[in-house]
């Protein structure tokens, strides 16, 4: 797939990979062996029927291809762009053993984008029973789709003024255009799903009120992992030290890259340190570059092979001149008048493998100080606490994750899935949870009524 | 969207607006705030809910910068694009006999619902109400109805004592004792009131007003250091015991976008022309 050239793209927020032309898609599809026992399918968390949809591409029947994917994945244009394919479907593709695997993500994106503009005929028979969904991220959206298909009257409540969860406020435009997120949401609206913005469940409306006053039969919580994790080092609250969520929200949700036309400001300066090595860190670093920072460096406490980010994002970041400074662990921020101007890092070395199978970083007691204008802490998120704090009976574990059994929480009729249950994970896993939970929700409601 | 059904100017920089927001009004408790976005280009800004009826909430907005001025441009019948809440926690009404309350400028607005709650519990209230000058004082009559003693200070002496609220508090603390204090106003004012009260072993609740975006604990913009701990004002506050708040750090955080805010205000001047 062709990309926007690095020298050009660091000055804009347009999407980096340009997507396949029809000829390119046909050519790539033609390489698929249509395996009898496809290794790619079980490696996809929602088991998209990969050889079938690729066969439809070969037959140039994109409509059919779209329908095949849509059975298992209602956001193909999004997953095609953001799934960690190298760890999932593409990582298992048999062709990868000797040559390069089929570019399943790129093909899925191609078919998904085709489907965005096509009208789908799904007949829904209303069963006149209401359910409520908390949060409009991938978990909530996919639960909405599944429940609506079963005939339920579905309302999604979203705390922010725009829908999509991390797809909207977290993942940047150059990786996932917001127009696509909007189109996917509009499709759900056409199916009759109701969307309520500015509704913080637990505050604006409580779980009790959703049941007793709004007459919902069941509730799905997909409130995500929106609570930034702190480094807990001195100087972390100086101005100029951002959590990635704030930094990315300013740009993606509030459009501060269009300041002052949009009036929410953002400030990066010339030297920006991004702390962490996941997708969030790559997104923050590449966003900082596009906002005009001269030197953006990633501070990561392990080595290059341990970076948890998607492979494509790492190589795009490298092409864009993001400087990877490895085996460094920030231990303090220094500042002048409470505004950050330096980060002190301890040099690390790699020790034994830990539970995650990666080498544990060990401090060496040698330190270096780096001059910076701003820092973006991107070391992970915990579940958002608003709901659990305001809903006393809702059981959570020591990390604040909602505890579930077959997707049901400690409150009967209240189900949950996605990052709020698993901790920060992936779009496709959140979608899979939303979809699977619908089976148990439907069962719960039907049993209660009979 | 929320319709403005009533609006009045409390003084030349401060407006009171009443907007339709039935759901927010229903679950509201004193101390809570909303986040408002005037239009699709606007910032999200926090404003305290001062009063509610069954269907409406009342906000008091001091027009200090671009976003608050934009809200000031809206009139009765206009819609505010986004209003979300009630956010933050309800205040804790201490079980005491006599409270010393201090308001600086528009801080009188968030203080009002708190004092109203104290008044309803039958607690004696002494209020020090401070402002730049006579024309900046707000809610004086509303406070008169619920406070037992009111002292006014203005920087220029146009009404009450000429000086800062701390000058008046010093005099009061020499003569009287109080069980607890509340101070709401500009950060510098709260900082000095807390320091002064501490010398008299008087604990002070403050309502903190850091820059916010989501108001749901997601972004971390609103963090404040208290003791050696970090708190998020939107979900842990906005009211805190002020004794160990790092006010200097918070003042720096509040001023971080000063240059950019200035650019925005220039934009407003151009639009007004
Ligand atoms: C910057 C960034 C980049 C990422 N990149 C990738 C990637 O490339 N590939 C990938 O697979 N994954 C990626 N992820 C992870 C992925 O986005 C998440 O795992 C996924 O979005 C989780 O979905 P969710 O539906 O559980 O929650 P979220 O997407 O977090 O959505 C939760 C929604 O619920 C709302 N909400 C919260 N509380 C309430 C409440 N009380 N009432 C109403 N609404 C509420 C929130 O405002 C939010 O809109 C990334 C994450 C981030 C932050
Ligand atoms: C919990 C809380 C309750 C508040 N209640 C009231 C109230 O009842 N009445 C009232 O008049 N004001 C209140 N404020 C303050 C109000 O939010 C700010 O005055 C307003 O955001 C300023 O925006 P501006 O664009 O007009 O001014 P700007 O020119 O942008 O800034 C002026 C000052 O406001 C601060 N500020 C800027 N943007 C924000 C933001 N998004 N969030 C918070 N502060 C910001 C800046 O640090 C600066 O010091 C409250 C603040 C908080 C946090
Ligand atoms: S949903 Fe993700 S993992 Fe599954 S086939 Fe599509 S790109 Fe691969
Ligand atoms: S494993 Fe590879 S070659 Fe085989 S069906 Fe899947 S995508 Fe095609
Ligand atoms: S305003 Fe974003 S966390 Fe408090």
PDB file of N, CA and C in Angstrom, chain B residues 163-236:
ATOM      1  N   UNK B 163      -9.429  47.280  51.022  1.00  0.00           N
ATOM      2  CA  UNK B 163      -8.348  46.315  51.229  1.00  0.00           C
ATOM      3  C   UNK B 163      -8.757  44.944  50.728  1.00  0.00           C
ATOM      4  N   UNK B 164      -7.960  43.948  51.116  1.00  0.00           N
ATOM      5  CA  UNK B 164      -8.240  42.578  50.681  1.00  0.00           C
ATOM      6  C   UNK B 164      -9.071  41.847  51.737  1.00  0.00           C
ATOM      7  N   UNK B 165      -9.649  40.734  51.324  1.00  0.00           N
ATOM      8  CA  UNK B 165     -10.432  39.942  52.287  1.00  0.00           C
ATOM      9  C   UNK B 165      -9.590  39.548  53.494  1.00  0.00           C
ATOM     10  N   UNK B 166      -8.309  39.321  53.264  1.00  0.00           N
ATOM     11  CA  UNK B 166      -7.443  38.888  54.379  1.00  0.00           C
ATOM     12  C   UNK B 166      -7.339  39.963  55.462  1.00  0.00           C
ATOM     13  N   UNK B 167      -7.410  41.249  55.067  1.00  0.00           N
ATOM     14  CA  UNK B 167      -7.368  42.319  56.068  1.00  0.00           C
ATOM     15  C   UNK B 167      -8.563  42.189  57.013  1.00  0.00           C
ATOM     16  N   UNK B 168      -9.712  41.913  56.434  1.00  0.00           N
ATOM     17  CA  UNK B 168     -10.926  41.770  57.239  1.00  0.00           C
ATOM     18  C   UNK B 168     -10.861  40.496  58.093  1.00  0.00           C
ATOM     19  N   UNK B 169     -10.362  39.421  57.487  1.00  0.00           N
ATOM     20  CA  UNK B 169     -10.305  38.151  58.229  1.00  0.00           C
ATOM     21  C   UNK B 169      -9.395  38.276  59.445  1.00  0.00           C
ATOM     22  N   UNK B 170      -8.249  38.953  59.247  1.00  0.00           N
ATOM     23  CA  UNK B 170      -7.322  39.167  60.364  1.00  0.00           C
ATOM     24  C   UNK B 170      -8.047  39.784  61.544  1.00  0.00           C
ATOM     25  N   UNK B 171      -8.784  40.833  61.278  1.00  0.00           N
ATOM     26  CA  UNK B 171      -9.516  41.527  62.340  1.00  0.00           C
ATOM     27  C   UNK B 171     -10.519  40.588  63.005  1.00  0.00           C
ATOM     28  N   UNK B 172     -11.212  39.807  62.189  1.00  0.00           N
ATOM     29  CA  UNK B 172     -12.223  38.892  62.742  1.00  0.00           C
ATOM     30  C   UNK B 172     -11.594  37.804  63.601  1.00  0.00           C
ATOM     31  N   UNK B 173     -10.470  37.272  63.130  1.00  0.00           N
ATOM     32  CA  UNK B 173      -9.850  36.163  63.857  1.00  0.00           C
ATOM     33  C   UNK B 173      -9.267  36.624  65.195  1.00  0.00           C
ATOM     34  N   UNK B 174      -8.920  37.913  65.287  1.00  0.00           N
ATOM     35  CA  UNK B 174      -8.418  38.427  66.561  1.00  0.00           C
ATOM     36  C   UNK B 174      -9.526  38.478  67.617  1.00  0.00           C
ATOM     37  N   UNK B 175     -10.744  38.652  67.159  1.00  0.00           N
ATOM     38  CA  UNK B 175     -11.866  38.854  68.082  1.00  0.00           C
ATOM     39  C   UNK B 175     -12.688  37.577  68.315  1.00  0.00           C
ATOM     40  N   UNK B 176     -12.770  36.712  67.285  1.00  0.00           N
ATOM     41  CA  UNK B 176     -13.726  35.589  67.343  1.00  0.00           C
ATOM     42  C   UNK B 176     -13.052  34.255  67.078  1.00  0.00           C
ATOM     43  N   UNK B 177     -13.787  33.201  67.376  1.00  0.00           N
ATOM     44  CA  UNK B 177     -13.319  31.890  66.948  1.00  0.00           C
ATOM     45  C   UNK B 177     -14.393  31.243  66.061  1.00  0.00           C
ATOM     46  N   UNK B 178     -13.928  30.465  65.120  1.00  0.00           N
ATOM     47  CA  UNK B 178     -14.821  29.773  64.195  1.00  0.00           C
ATOM     48  C   UNK B 178     -14.451  28.290  64.192  1.00  0.00           C
ATOM     49  N   UNK B 179     -15.410  27.461  63.831  1.00  0.00           N
ATOM     50  CA  UNK B 179     -15.136  26.014  63.826  1.00  0.00           C
ATOM     51  C   UNK B 179     -14.495  25.555  62.521  1.00  0.00           C
ATOM     52  N   UNK B 180     -14.826  26.247  61.447  1.00  0.00           N
ATOM     53  CA  UNK B 180     -14.328  25.834  60.140  1.00  0.00           C
ATOM     54  C   UNK B 180     -14.456  27.013  59.198  1.00  0.00           C
ATOM     55  N   UNK B 181     -13.665  26.998  58.104  1.00  0.00           N
ATOM     56  CA  UNK B 181     -13.763  28.092  57.128  1.00  0.00           C
ATOM     57  C   UNK B 181     -13.941  27.527  55.723  1.00  0.00           C
ATOM     58  N   UNK B 182     -14.537  28.344  54.855  1.00  0.00           N
ATOM     59  CA  UNK B 182     -14.618  28.014  53.424  1.00  0.00           C
ATOM     60  C   UNK B 182     -14.160  29.241  52.670  1.00  0.00           C
ATOM     61  N   UNK B 183     -13.311  29.044  51.684  1.00  0.00           N
ATOM     62  CA  UNK B 183     -12.886  30.181  50.867  1.00  0.00           C
ATOM     63  C   UNK B 183     -12.985  29.812  49.399  1.00  0.00           C
ATOM     64  N   UNK B 184     -13.656  30.652  48.624  1.00  0.00           N
ATOM     65  CA  UNK B 184     -13.736  30.411  47.183  1.00  0.00           C
ATOM     66  C   UNK B 184     -13.499  31.724  46.448  1.00  0.00           C
ATOM     67  N   UNK B 185     -12.563  31.667  45.518  1.00  0.00           N
ATOM     68  CA  UNK B 185     -12.245  32.858  44.745  1.00  0.00           C
ATOM     69  C   UNK B 185     -11.000  32.598  43.928  1.00  0.00           C
ATOM     70  N   UNK B 186     -10.319  33.651  43.500  1.00  0.00           N
ATOM     71  CA  UNK B 186      -9.078  33.451  42.735  1.00  0.00           C
ATOM     72  C   UNK B 186      -8.077  32.636  43.562  1.00  0.00           C
ATOM     73  N   UNK B 187      -7.218  31.875  42.862  1.00  0.00           N
ATOM     74  CA  UNK B 187      -6.276  30.997  43.574  1.00  0.00           C
ATOM     75  C   UNK B 187      -5.383  31.760  44.547  1.00  0.00           C
ATOM     76  N   UNK B 188      -4.902  32.927  44.147  1.00  0.00           N
ATOM     77  CA  UNK B 188      -4.042  33.703  45.059  1.00  0.00           C
ATOM     78  C   UNK B 188      -4.780  34.060  46.340  1.00  0.00           C
ATOM     79  N   UNK B 189      -6.033  34.414  46.188  1.00  0.00           N
ATOM     80  CA  UNK B 189      -6.817  34.758  47.373  1.00  0.00           C
ATOM     81  C   UNK B 189      -6.953  33.537  48.292  1.00  0.00           C
ATOM     82  N   UNK B 190      -7.301  32.395  47.697  1.00  0.00           N
ATOM     83  CA  UNK B 190      -7.489  31.192  48.516  1.00  0.00           C
ATOM     84  C   UNK B 190      -6.179  30.831  49.208  1.00  0.00           C
ATOM     85  N   UNK B 191      -5.087  30.978  48.471  1.00  0.00           N
ATOM     86  CA  UNK B 191      -3.774  30.668  49.042  1.00  0.00           C
ATOM     87  C   UNK B 191      -3.521  31.502  50.308  1.00  0.00           C
ATOM     88  N   UNK B 192      -3.792  32.796  50.224  1.00  0.00           N
ATOM     89  CA  UNK B 192      -3.517  33.656  51.375  1.00  0.00           C
ATOM     90  C   UNK B 192      -4.494  33.430  52.519  1.00  0.00           C
ATOM     91  N   UNK B 193      -5.749  33.177  52.184  1.00  0.00           N
ATOM     92  CA  UNK B 193      -6.731  32.927  53.246  1.00  0.00           C
ATOM     93  C   UNK B 193      -6.370  31.642  54.002  1.00  0.00           C
ATOM     94  N   UNK B 194      -6.006  30.605  53.255  1.00  0.00           N
ATOM     95  CA  UNK B 194      -5.643  29.339  53.894  1.00  0.00           C
ATOM     96  C   UNK B 194      -4.451  29.540  54.828  1.00  0.00           C
ATOM     97  N   UNK B 195      -3.443  30.275  54.342  1.00  0.00           N
ATOM     98  CA  UNK B 195      -2.231  30.487  55.143  1.00  0.00           C
ATOM     99  C   UNK B 195      -2.554  31.251  56.421  1.00  0.00           C
ATOM    100  N   UNK B 196      -3.391  32.261  56.283  1.00  0.00           N
ATOM    101  CA  UNK B 196      -3.765  33.067  57.443  1.00  0.00           C
ATOM    102  C   UNK B 196      -4.557  32.233  58.456  1.00  0.00           C
ATOM    103  N   UNK B 197      -5.545  31.519  57.967  1.00  0.00           N
ATOM    104  CA  UNK B 197      -6.377  30.709  58.858  1.00  0.00           C
ATOM    105  C   UNK B 197      -5.561  29.641  59.581  1.00  0.00           C
ATOM    106  N   UNK B 198      -4.596  29.086  58.851  1.00  0.00           N
ATOM    107  CA  UNK B 198      -3.747  28.044  59.447  1.00  0.00           C
ATOM    108  C   UNK B 198      -3.064  28.558  60.715  1.00  0.00           C
ATOM    109  N   UNK B 199      -2.639  29.793  60.668  1.00  0.00           N
ATOM    110  CA  UNK B 199      -1.978  30.386  61.838  1.00  0.00           C
ATOM    111  C   UNK B 199      -2.912  30.425  63.040  1.00  0.00           C
ATOM    112  N   UNK B 200      -4.201  30.426  62.771  1.00  0.00           N
ATOM    113  CA  UNK B 200      -5.182  30.432  63.858  1.00  0.00           C
ATOM    114  C   UNK B 200      -5.818  29.053  64.043  1.00  0.00           C
ATOM    115  N   UNK B 201      -5.116  28.026  63.602  1.00  0.00           N
ATOM    116  CA  UNK B 201      -5.600  26.637  63.718  1.00  0.00           C
ATOM    117  C   UNK B 201      -6.991  26.456  63.122  1.00  0.00           C
ATOM    118  N   UNK B 202      -7.294  27.227  62.099  1.00  0.00           N
ATOM    119  CA  UNK B 202      -8.606  27.136  61.466  1.00  0.00           C
ATOM    120  C   UNK B 202      -8.441  26.441  60.111  1.00  0.00           C
ATOM    121  N   UNK B 203      -9.157  25.322  59.923  1.00  0.00           N
ATOM    122  CA  UNK B 203      -9.075  24.600  58.655  1.00  0.00           C
ATOM    123  C   UNK B 203      -9.996  25.245  57.616  1.00  0.00           C
ATOM    124  N   UNK B 204      -9.537  25.243  56.360  1.00  0.00           N
ATOM    125  CA  UNK B 204     -10.285  25.946  55.317  1.00  0.00           C
ATOM    126  C   UNK B 204     -10.592  25.023  54.152  1.00  0.00           C
ATOM    127  N   UNK B 205     -11.876  24.914  53.801  1.00  0.00           N
ATOM    128  CA  UNK B 205     -12.248  24.215  52.561  1.00  0.00           C
ATOM    129  C   UNK B 205     -12.104  25.197  51.409  1.00  0.00           C
ATOM    130  N   UNK B 206     -11.590  24.690  50.290  1.00  0.00           N
ATOM    131  CA  UNK B 206     -11.490  25.543  49.106  1.00  0.00           C
ATOM    132  C   UNK B 206     -12.121  24.817  47.929  1.00  0.00           C
ATOM    133  N   UNK B 207     -12.557  25.581  46.944  1.00  0.00           N
ATOM    134  CA  UNK B 207     -13.080  24.971  45.724  1.00  0.00           C
ATOM    135  C   UNK B 207     -12.074  25.291  44.631  1.00  0.00           C
ATOM    136  N   UNK B 208     -11.463  24.273  44.073  1.00  0.00           N
ATOM    137  CA  UNK B 208     -10.357  24.515  43.142  1.00  0.00           C
ATOM    138  C   UNK B 208     -10.863  24.607  41.706  1.00  0.00           C
ATOM    139  N   UNK B 209     -10.228  25.463  40.943  1.00  0.00           N
ATOM    140  CA  UNK B 209     -10.696  25.700  39.578  1.00  0.00           C
ATOM    141  C   UNK B 209      -9.603  25.559  38.535  1.00  0.00           C
ATOM    142  N   UNK B 210      -8.969  24.391  38.446  1.00  0.00           N
ATOM    143  CA  UNK B 210      -7.973  24.174  37.404  1.00  0.00           C
ATOM    144  C   UNK B 210      -8.626  24.095  36.027  1.00  0.00           C
ATOM    145  N   UNK B 211      -7.807  24.140  34.998  1.00  0.00           N
ATOM    146  CA  UNK B 211      -8.322  23.982  33.641  1.00  0.00           C
ATOM    147  C   UNK B 211      -8.840  22.554  33.490  1.00  0.00           C
ATOM    148  N   UNK B 212      -9.999  22.428  32.879  1.00  0.00           N
ATOM    149  CA  UNK B 212     -10.604  21.107  32.694  1.00  0.00           C
ATOM    150  C   UNK B 212     -10.945  20.897  31.226  1.00  0.00           C
ATOM    151  N   UNK B 213     -11.044  19.641  30.832  1.00  0.00           N
ATOM    152  CA  UNK B 213     -11.545  19.357  29.486  1.00  0.00           C
ATOM    153  C   UNK B 213     -12.792  18.477  29.597  1.00  0.00           C
ATOM    154  N   UNK B 214     -12.607  17.218  29.965  1.00  0.00           N
ATOM    155  CA  UNK B 214     -13.753  16.301  29.955  1.00  0.00           C
ATOM    156  C   UNK B 214     -14.572  16.376  31.244  1.00  0.00           C
ATOM    157  N   UNK B 215     -13.911  16.563  32.370  1.00  0.00           N
ATOM    158  CA  UNK B 215     -14.637  16.578  33.644  1.00  0.00           C
ATOM    159  C   UNK B 215     -15.028  15.196  34.140  1.00  0.00           C
ATOM    160  N   UNK B 216     -14.473  14.139  33.523  1.00  0.00           N
ATOM    161  CA  UNK B 216     -14.842  12.779  33.937  1.00  0.00           C
ATOM    162  C   UNK B 216     -13.642  11.956  34.399  1.00  0.00           C
ATOM    163  N   UNK B 217     -12.510  12.600  34.646  1.00  0.00           N
ATOM    164  CA  UNK B 217     -11.345  11.838  35.102  1.00  0.00           C
ATOM    165  C   UNK B 217     -10.527  11.234  33.990  1.00  0.00           C
ATOM    166  N   UNK B 218     -10.827  11.573  32.755  1.00  0.00           N
ATOM    167  CA  UNK B 218     -10.177  10.914  31.624  1.00  0.00           C
ATOM    168  C   UNK B 218      -8.858  11.567  31.235  1.00  0.00           C
ATOM    169  N   UNK B 219      -8.769  12.905  31.296  1.00  0.00           N
ATOM    170  CA  UNK B 219      -7.611  13.568  30.692  1.00  0.00           C
ATOM    171  C   UNK B 219      -6.485  13.873  31.674  1.00  0.00           C
ATOM    172  N   UNK B 220      -6.814  14.173  32.904  1.00  0.00           N
ATOM    173  CA  UNK B 220      -5.760  14.499  33.866  1.00  0.00           C
ATOM    174  C   UNK B 220      -5.294  15.938  33.831  1.00  0.00           C
ATOM    175  N   UNK B 221      -5.939  16.766  33.013  1.00  0.00           N
ATOM    176  CA  UNK B 221      -5.591  18.179  32.942  1.00  0.00           C
ATOM    177  C   UNK B 221      -5.812  18.873  34.294  1.00  0.00           C
ATOM    178  N   UNK B 222      -6.803  18.421  35.037  1.00  0.00           N
ATOM    179  CA  UNK B 222      -7.268  19.138  36.228  1.00  0.00           C
ATOM    180  C   UNK B 222      -6.524  18.708  37.480  1.00  0.00           C
ATOM    181  N   UNK B 223      -5.333  18.097  37.335  1.00  0.00           N
ATOM    182  CA  UNK B 223      -4.722  17.546  38.538  1.00  0.00           C
ATOM    183  C   UNK B 223      -4.127  18.630  39.439  1.00  0.00           C
ATOM    184  N   UNK B 224      -4.189  18.352  40.719  1.00  0.00           N
ATOM    185  CA  UNK B 224      -3.651  19.263  41.724  1.00  0.00           C
ATOM    186  C   UNK B 224      -2.845  18.432  42.717  1.00  0.00           C
ATOM    187  N   UNK B 225      -1.822  19.042  43.282  1.00  0.00           N
ATOM    188  CA  UNK B 225      -1.028  18.350  44.284  1.00  0.00           C
ATOM    189  C   UNK B 225      -1.478  18.809  45.667  1.00  0.00           C
ATOM    190  N   UNK B 226      -1.825  17.850  46.498  1.00  0.00           N
ATOM    191  CA  UNK B 226      -2.216  18.155  47.871  1.00  0.00           C
ATOM    192  C   UNK B 226      -1.399  17.233  48.774  1.00  0.00           C
ATOM    193  N   UNK B 227      -0.636  17.836  49.673  1.00  0.00           N
ATOM    194  CA  UNK B 227       0.347  17.035  50.390  1.00  0.00           C
ATOM    195  C   UNK B 227       1.311  16.529  49.338  1.00  0.00           C
ATOM    196  N   UNK B 228       1.553  15.225  49.289  1.00  0.00           N
ATOM    197  CA  UNK B 228       2.371  14.725  48.181  1.00  0.00           C
ATOM    198  C   UNK B 228       1.566  13.887  47.207  1.00  0.00           C
ATOM    199  N   UNK B 229       0.251  14.004  47.340  1.00  0.00           N
ATOM    200  CA  UNK B 229      -0.629  13.197  46.500  1.00  0.00           C
ATOM    201  C   UNK B 229      -1.176  14.021  45.349  1.00  0.00           C
ATOM    202  N   UNK B 230      -1.467  13.323  44.234  1.00  0.00           N
ATOM    203  CA  UNK B 230      -2.124  13.971  43.106  1.00  0.00           C
ATOM    204  C   UNK B 230      -3.623  13.668  43.146  1.00  0.00           C
ATOM    205  N   UNK B 231      -4.427  14.691  42.953  1.00  0.00           N
ATOM    206  CA  UNK B 231      -5.878  14.516  42.871  1.00  0.00           C
ATOM    207  C   UNK B 231      -6.384  15.107  41.562  1.00  0.00           C
ATOM    208  N   UNK B 232      -7.463  14.543  41.048  1.00  0.00           N
ATOM    209  CA  UNK B 232      -8.124  15.122  39.882  1.00  0.00           C
ATOM    210  C   UNK B 232      -9.310  15.944  40.391  1.00  0.00           C
ATOM    211  N   UNK B 233      -9.260  17.241  40.165  1.00  0.00           N
ATOM    212  CA  UNK B 233     -10.308  18.112  40.724  1.00  0.00           C
ATOM    213  C   UNK B 233     -11.696  17.708  40.236  1.00  0.00           C
ATOM    214  N   UNK B 234     -11.814  17.206  38.999  1.00  0.00           N
ATOM    215  CA  UNK B 234     -13.153  16.934  38.473  1.00  0.00           C
ATOM    216  C   UNK B 234     -13.818  15.735  39.132  1.00  0.00           C
ATOM    217  N   UNK B 235     -13.067  14.724  39.512  1.00  0.00           N
ATOM    218  CA  UNK B 235     -13.723  13.560  40.119  1.00  0.00           C
ATOM    219  C   UNK B 235     -13.412  13.412  41.609  1.00  0.00           C
ATOM    220  N   UNK B 236     -12.316  14.009  42.062  1.00  0.00           N
ATOM    221  CA  UNK B 236     -12.006  13.940  43.493  1.00  0.00           C
ATOM    222  C   UNK B 236     -12.514  15.186  44.215  1.00  0.00           C
TER     223      UNK B 236
END
